[in-house]
């Protein structure tokens, strides 16, 4: 695999084989006005800039186009490695521009560096494991991952691990989905360390905040620091894992590619699970 820190990936080689008929699961939420989003991030906005009819084309032909604005961490998205820093450093011990100097975007660790996420995918279906709905008090640590993978192929180098909490059922109730007053279930630092020791290349969940937030007043990001800053593991959030979970699928080929946004701290993404 060849990478270029300043200009995104140059080339990559991946050992993937897909034969015969496949089922493809779309793991992205629909982008639409009024969708759930954290108040720290700009909302999604869609408006038609030009509608069909009466625009001067010949032969009854017309064209339509839209205008879209949104934050890069709204809807199903992936965090760039430079989304979070510690002591002014991002992944690779690189100093990142801060304050007014950072207004032009990330000079290092931008989403351009994030490689296409392709590899063996694993779904951790927590409502099935627990036999109940999850609550904000549920932290997903090493012991939970050990239980889930006890009778399943464990993640290994190159794996992508997705965590289904079942929280997507609250997607159309933004206040509850965001969890600002209640907190959110999620992966603990202990759980993140369990995954990173196995060499995963990316991970994600169906919540707005991948890591455990038992109390909305908690403002530290230990899991984001561990994954993004210390280990270079991209995090995907607000993934729609319901259909995959309902189908009882736990292993699949995973594919997702972020947009090439110069200086971007993240990107909307449309992940696919190929079975």
CSV table of C-alpha atoms in Angstrom, one decimal:
chain,number,residue,atom,x,y,z
A,1,UNK,CA,0.0,0.0,0.0
A,2,UNK,CA,1.4,3.4,-1.0
A,3,UNK,CA,0.2,6.6,0.6
A,4,UNK,CA,0.9,10.3,0.3
A,5,UNK,CA,0.3,12.4,3.4
A,6,UNK,CA,0.0,15.7,1.6
A,7,UNK,CA,-2.2,14.7,-1.3
A,8,UNK,CA,-4.3,11.7,-0.2
A,9,UNK,CA,-3.6,8.1,-1.3
A,10,UNK,CA,-1.6,7.4,-4.4
A,11,UNK,CA,-2.3,3.7,-4.8
A,12,UNK,CA,-3.4,0.8,-2.7
A,13,UNK,CA,-3.5,-3.0,-3.1
A,14,UNK,CA,-6.1,-5.0,-1.2
A,15,UNK,CA,-6.7,-8.8,-1.3
A,16,UNK,CA,-10.4,-9.0,-1.9
A,17,UNK,CA,-12.3,-11.7,-3.8
A,18,UNK,CA,-16.1,-11.5,-4.6
A,19,UNK,CA,-17.6,-14.3,-6.6
A,20,UNK,CA,-21.2,-15.0,-7.8
A,21,UNK,CA,-24.3,-13.2,-6.7
A,22,UNK,CA,-24.1,-10.8,-3.8
A,23,UNK,CA,-26.4,-8.8,-1.5
A,24,UNK,CA,-25.5,-5.2,-0.9
A,25,UNK,CA,-26.6,-3.4,2.3
A,26,UNK,CA,-26.6,0.4,2.3
A,27,UNK,CA,-25.4,1.5,5.7
A,28,UNK,CA,-26.0,5.3,5.3
A,29,UNK,CA,-28.9,7.4,6.5
A,30,UNK,CA,-30.7,9.5,4.0
A,31,UNK,CA,-29.6,13.2,3.9
A,32,UNK,CA,-32.6,15.4,4.3
A,33,UNK,CA,-33.6,18.7,5.8
A,34,UNK,CA,-34.3,18.6,9.5
A,35,UNK,CA,-32.3,15.4,10.1
A,36,UNK,CA,-30.7,14.8,13.4
A,37,UNK,CA,-27.3,16.5,14.0
A,38,UNK,CA,-25.2,17.6,16.9
A,39,UNK,CA,-25.7,21.4,17.6
A,40,UNK,CA,-21.9,21.9,17.3
A,41,UNK,CA,-22.1,21.0,13.6
A,42,UNK,CA,-23.9,23.0,10.8
A,43,UNK,CA,-27.2,21.5,9.8
A,44,UNK,CA,-27.9,19.8,6.5
A,45,UNK,CA,-29.7,22.1,4.0
A,46,UNK,CA,-31.0,21.2,0.6
A,47,UNK,CA,-32.7,23.6,-1.8
A,48,UNK,CA,-33.4,23.6,-5.5
A,49,UNK,CA,-31.3,26.1,-7.4
A,50,UNK,CA,-33.0,25.3,-10.7
A,51,UNK,CA,-36.2,23.3,-11.4
A,52,UNK,CA,-37.4,21.6,-14.6
A,53,UNK,CA,-39.1,23.5,-17.4
A,54,UNK,CA,-38.6,26.8,-19.2
A,55,UNK,CA,-34.8,27.2,-19.2
A,56,UNK,CA,-34.2,27.6,-22.9
A,57,UNK,CA,-33.2,24.1,-24.0
A,58,UNK,CA,-34.5,22.9,-27.3
A,59,UNK,CA,-36.8,20.0,-27.9
A,60,UNK,CA,-38.6,20.1,-24.6
A,61,UNK,CA,-35.4,19.3,-22.6
A,62,UNK,CA,-34.9,20.8,-19.2
A,63,UNK,CA,-32.4,20.3,-16.3
A,64,UNK,CA,-32.6,20.7,-12.6
A,65,UNK,CA,-30.0,21.2,-10.0
A,66,UNK,CA,-29.7,21.8,-6.2
A,67,UNK,CA,-27.6,23.6,-3.6
A,68,UNK,CA,-26.4,21.6,-0.6
A,69,UNK,CA,-24.7,22.9,2.6
A,70,UNK,CA,-23.8,20.8,5.6
A,71,UNK,CA,-21.1,20.1,8.2
A,72,UNK,CA,-18.8,17.2,7.4
A,73,UNK,CA,-19.9,15.4,10.6
A,74,UNK,CA,-23.6,15.4,9.8
A,75,UNK,CA,-25.4,12.2,8.8
A,76,UNK,CA,-23.4,9.1,8.1
A,77,UNK,CA,-19.8,10.3,8.1
A,78,UNK,CA,-16.2,9.4,8.8
A,79,UNK,CA,-13.8,11.4,11.0
A,80,UNK,CA,-10.5,12.4,9.5
A,81,UNK,CA,-7.5,11.6,11.6
A,82,UNK,CA,-6.9,15.3,12.3
A,83,UNK,CA,-10.5,15.7,13.6
A,84,UNK,CA,-9.1,15.4,17.1
A,85,UNK,CA,-5.7,16.6,18.4
A,86,UNK,CA,-3.9,16.2,21.7
A,87,UNK,CA,-1.3,18.7,22.8
A,88,UNK,CA,-1.4,20.2,19.3
A,89,UNK,CA,-0.5,16.9,17.7
A,90,UNK,CA,-2.4,14.6,15.4
A,91,UNK,CA,-1.7,11.1,14.2
A,92,UNK,CA,2.0,10.6,13.4
A,93,UNK,CA,3.1,13.1,16.0
A,94,UNK,CA,2.5,15.9,13.6
A,95,UNK,CA,1.8,19.4,14.7
A,96,UNK,CA,-1.5,20.8,13.4
A,97,UNK,CA,-2.4,24.4,12.9
A,98,UNK,CA,-4.6,25.7,15.7
A,99,UNK,CA,-6.5,28.9,16.4
A,100,UNK,CA,-6.9,31.5,13.5
A,101,UNK,CA,-4.1,29.7,11.6
A,102,UNK,CA,-6.4,26.7,11.3
A,103,UNK,CA,-9.3,28.5,9.6
A,104,UNK,CA,-8.3,27.4,6.1
A,105,UNK,CA,-8.7,23.7,7.1
A,106,UNK,CA,-6.3,21.0,8.4
A,107,UNK,CA,-2.8,21.3,7.1
A,108,UNK,CA,-2.1,17.7,8.3
A,109,UNK,CA,-4.4,14.8,9.1
A,110,UNK,CA,-7.2,16.0,6.7
A,111,UNK,CA,-9.7,13.7,5.2
A,112,UNK,CA,-7.7,13.5,2.0
A,113,UNK,CA,-5.3,11.2,3.9
A,114,UNK,CA,-8.1,8.7,4.7
A,115,UNK,CA,-7.7,5.7,2.5
A,116,UNK,CA,-10.7,3.9,1.0
A,117,UNK,CA,-12.0,1.6,3.8
A,118,UNK,CA,-12.2,-1.8,2.2
A,119,UNK,CA,-11.8,-5.2,3.9
A,120,UNK,CA,-13.5,-7.8,6.0
A,121,UNK,CA,-16.4,-6.3,8.0
A,122,UNK,CA,-17.7,-7.5,11.3
A,123,UNK,CA,-21.0,-6.5,12.9
A,124,UNK,CA,-21.2,-6.5,16.6
A,125,UNK,CA,-25.0,-6.8,17.2
A,126,UNK,CA,-25.4,-5.7,20.8
A,127,UNK,CA,-29.2,-5.9,21.3
A,128,UNK,CA,-28.9,-9.6,20.2
A,129,UNK,CA,-26.0,-10.2,22.6
A,130,UNK,CA,-27.7,-8.5,25.5
A,131,UNK,CA,-31.2,-9.7,24.7
A,132,UNK,CA,-32.6,-6.3,25.4
A,133,UNK,CA,-32.5,-2.6,24.3
A,134,UNK,CA,-29.4,-0.7,25.2
A,135,UNK,CA,-29.4,2.3,27.5
A,136,UNK,CA,-26.9,5.2,27.9
A,137,UNK,CA,-25.3,3.3,30.8
A,138,UNK,CA,-24.1,0.5,28.5
A,139,UNK,CA,-20.4,0.8,27.8
A,140,UNK,CA,-18.9,-1.6,25.3
A,141,UNK,CA,-15.7,-2.8,26.7
A,142,UNK,CA,-13.2,-5.6,26.1
A,143,UNK,CA,-15.4,-8.1,28.0
A,144,UNK,CA,-18.3,-7.4,25.7
A,145,UNK,CA,-16.2,-7.9,22.5
A,146,UNK,CA,-14.8,-11.1,24.0
A,147,UNK,CA,-18.3,-12.4,24.6
A,148,UNK,CA,-19.5,-11.5,21.1
A,149,UNK,CA,-16.5,-13.0,19.2
A,150,UNK,CA,-16.2,-16.1,21.4
A,151,UNK,CA,-18.0,-18.2,18.7
A,152,UNK,CA,-17.3,-16.0,15.7
A,153,UNK,CA,-14.3,-15.1,13.5
A,154,UNK,CA,-12.5,-12.4,15.4
A,155,UNK,CA,-11.3,-9.2,13.8
A,156,UNK,CA,-7.7,-9.2,12.6
A,157,UNK,CA,-5.3,-6.9,10.8
A,158,UNK,CA,-7.3,-5.0,8.1
A,159,UNK,CA,-10.8,-5.7,9.6
A,160,UNK,CA,-13.5,-3.0,9.9
A,161,UNK,CA,-15.7,-3.5,13.0
A,162,UNK,CA,-19.2,-1.9,13.2
A,163,UNK,CA,-21.1,-1.7,16.5
A,164,UNK,CA,-24.9,-1.8,16.4
A,165,UNK,CA,-26.4,-0.4,19.6
A,166,UNK,CA,-29.9,-0.2,18.1
A,167,UNK,CA,-29.9,3.5,18.7
A,168,UNK,CA,-30.8,4.2,15.1
A,169,UNK,CA,-34.5,3.5,16.0
A,170,UNK,CA,-34.4,7.0,17.5
A,171,UNK,CA,-33.1,8.7,14.4
A,172,UNK,CA,-36.4,10.5,13.7
A,173,UNK,CA,-36.5,11.7,17.3
A,174,UNK,CA,-33.4,14.0,17.2
A,175,UNK,CA,-33.3,15.0,20.8
A,176,UNK,CA,-33.3,11.4,22.0
A,177,UNK,CA,-30.9,10.2,19.2
A,178,UNK,CA,-28.4,12.9,20.0
A,179,UNK,CA,-28.6,12.1,23.7
A,180,UNK,CA,-27.7,15.6,25.0
A,181,UNK,CA,-29.8,15.2,28.0
A,182,UNK,CA,-29.4,11.4,28.5
A,183,UNK,CA,-26.0,10.3,27.2
A,184,UNK,CA,-25.4,7.5,24.8
A,185,UNK,CA,-24.2,3.9,24.8
A,186,UNK,CA,-20.9,3.3,23.1
A,187,UNK,CA,-17.4,1.9,23.0
A,188,UNK,CA,-15.3,2.5,26.0
A,189,UNK,CA,-11.5,3.1,26.0
A,190,UNK,CA,-11.0,-0.5,27.1
A,191,UNK,CA,-13.1,-1.7,24.2
A,192,UNK,CA,-11.3,0.5,21.7
A,193,UNK,CA,-7.9,-0.9,23.0
A,194,UNK,CA,-9.2,-4.4,22.5
A,195,UNK,CA,-10.0,-3.6,18.8
A,196,UNK,CA,-6.8,-1.7,18.1
A,197,UNK,CA,-4.7,-4.5,19.4
A,198,UNK,CA,-6.1,-6.7,16.7
A,199,UNK,CA,-5.0,-4.3,13.9
A,200,UNK,CA,-8.4,-3.0,12.7
A,201,UNK,CA,-8.2,-0.3,10.0
A,202,UNK,CA,-11.6,1.4,10.8
A,203,UNK,CA,-14.6,1.2,13.0
A,204,UNK,CA,-18.0,2.7,13.3
A,205,UNK,CA,-21.4,2.7,15.1
A,206,UNK,CA,-25.0,3.7,14.7
A,207,UNK,CA,-24.8,6.5,17.3
A,208,UNK,CA,-23.8,10.1,16.8
A,209,UNK,CA,-20.9,9.7,19.2
A,210,UNK,CA,-19.0,6.4,18.7
A,211,UNK,CA,-17.6,6.4,22.2
A,212,UNK,CA,-19.6,5.8,25.4
A,213,UNK,CA,-21.2,8.9,26.9
A,214,UNK,CA,-23.0,7.8,30.0
A,215,UNK,CA,-23.4,11.5,31.0
A,216,UNK,CA,-23.9,14.3,28.4
A,217,UNK,CA,-21.8,16.6,30.6
A,218,UNK,CA,-18.7,14.5,29.8
A,219,UNK,CA,-16.7,16.5,27.3
A,220,UNK,CA,-13.5,14.5,27.0
A,221,UNK,CA,-12.8,12.2,24.1
A,222,UNK,CA,-10.5,9.3,25.2
A,223,UNK,CA,-11.7,6.9,22.5
A,224,UNK,CA,-11.4,9.4,19.7
A,225,UNK,CA,-7.9,10.2,21.0
A,226,UNK,CA,-6.9,6.5,21.1
A,227,UNK,CA,-8.3,5.7,17.6
A,228,UNK,CA,-7.6,8.9,15.7
A,229,UNK,CA,-4.5,10.4,17.3
A,230,UNK,CA,-2.7,7.4,18.7
A,231,UNK,CA,-3.5,4.6,16.2
A,232,UNK,CA,-4.7,6.2,13.0
A,233,UNK,CA,-8.1,4.4,13.0
A,234,UNK,CA,-10.9,6.3,11.3
A,235,UNK,CA,-14.3,6.4,13.1
A,236,UNK,CA,-17.6,6.3,11.3
A,237,UNK,CA,-20.8,7.5,13.1
A,238,UNK,CA,-24.5,7.6,12.5
A,239,UNK,CA,-24.4,4.4,10.4
A,240,UNK,CA,-27.7,2.7,9.7
A,241,UNK,CA,-27.0,-0.9,10.8
A,242,UNK,CA,-30.7,-2.0,11.2
A,243,UNK,CA,-31.1,-4.0,8.0
A,244,UNK,CA,-27.8,-5.8,8.5
A,245,UNK,CA,-28.7,-6.7,12.1
A,246,UNK,CA,-32.2,-7.8,11.2
A,247,UNK,CA,-30.8,-10.1,8.5
A,248,UNK,CA,-28.6,-11.8,11.1
A,249,UNK,CA,-25.4,-11.0,9.1
A,250,UNK,CA,-22.2,-10.6,11.1
A,251,UNK,CA,-19.5,-11.0,8.4
A,252,UNK,CA,-19.2,-9.3,5.1
A,253,UNK,CA,-17.0,-7.3,2.7
A,254,UNK,CA,-17.0,-3.7,3.7
A,255,UNK,CA,-16.5,-0.7,1.4
A,256,UNK,CA,-16.6,3.1,2.0
A,257,UNK,CA,-14.8,6.0,0.5
A,258,UNK,CA,-14.8,9.5,1.9
A,259,UNK,CA,-15.0,12.6,-0.3
A,260,UNK,CA,-11.7,14.3,-1.1
A,261,UNK,CA,-12.2,17.6,0.8
A,262,UNK,CA,-9.1,19.6,1.0
A,263,UNK,CA,-8.3,20.4,4.6
A,264,UNK,CA,-11.5,18.6,5.7
A,265,UNK,CA,-11.9,17.3,9.3
A,266,UNK,CA,-14.3,14.6,8.1
A,267,UNK,CA,-16.6,13.6,5.2
A,268,UNK,CA,-20.1,12.3,4.5
A,269,UNK,CA,-19.7,8.7,3.4
A,270,UNK,CA,-22.0,5.9,2.0
A,271,UNK,CA,-20.8,2.6,3.4
A,272,UNK,CA,-21.7,-0.7,1.9
A,273,UNK,CA,-21.8,-4.2,3.3
A,274,UNK,CA,-21.4,-6.8,0.5
A,275,UNK,CA,-22.6,-10.3,1.4
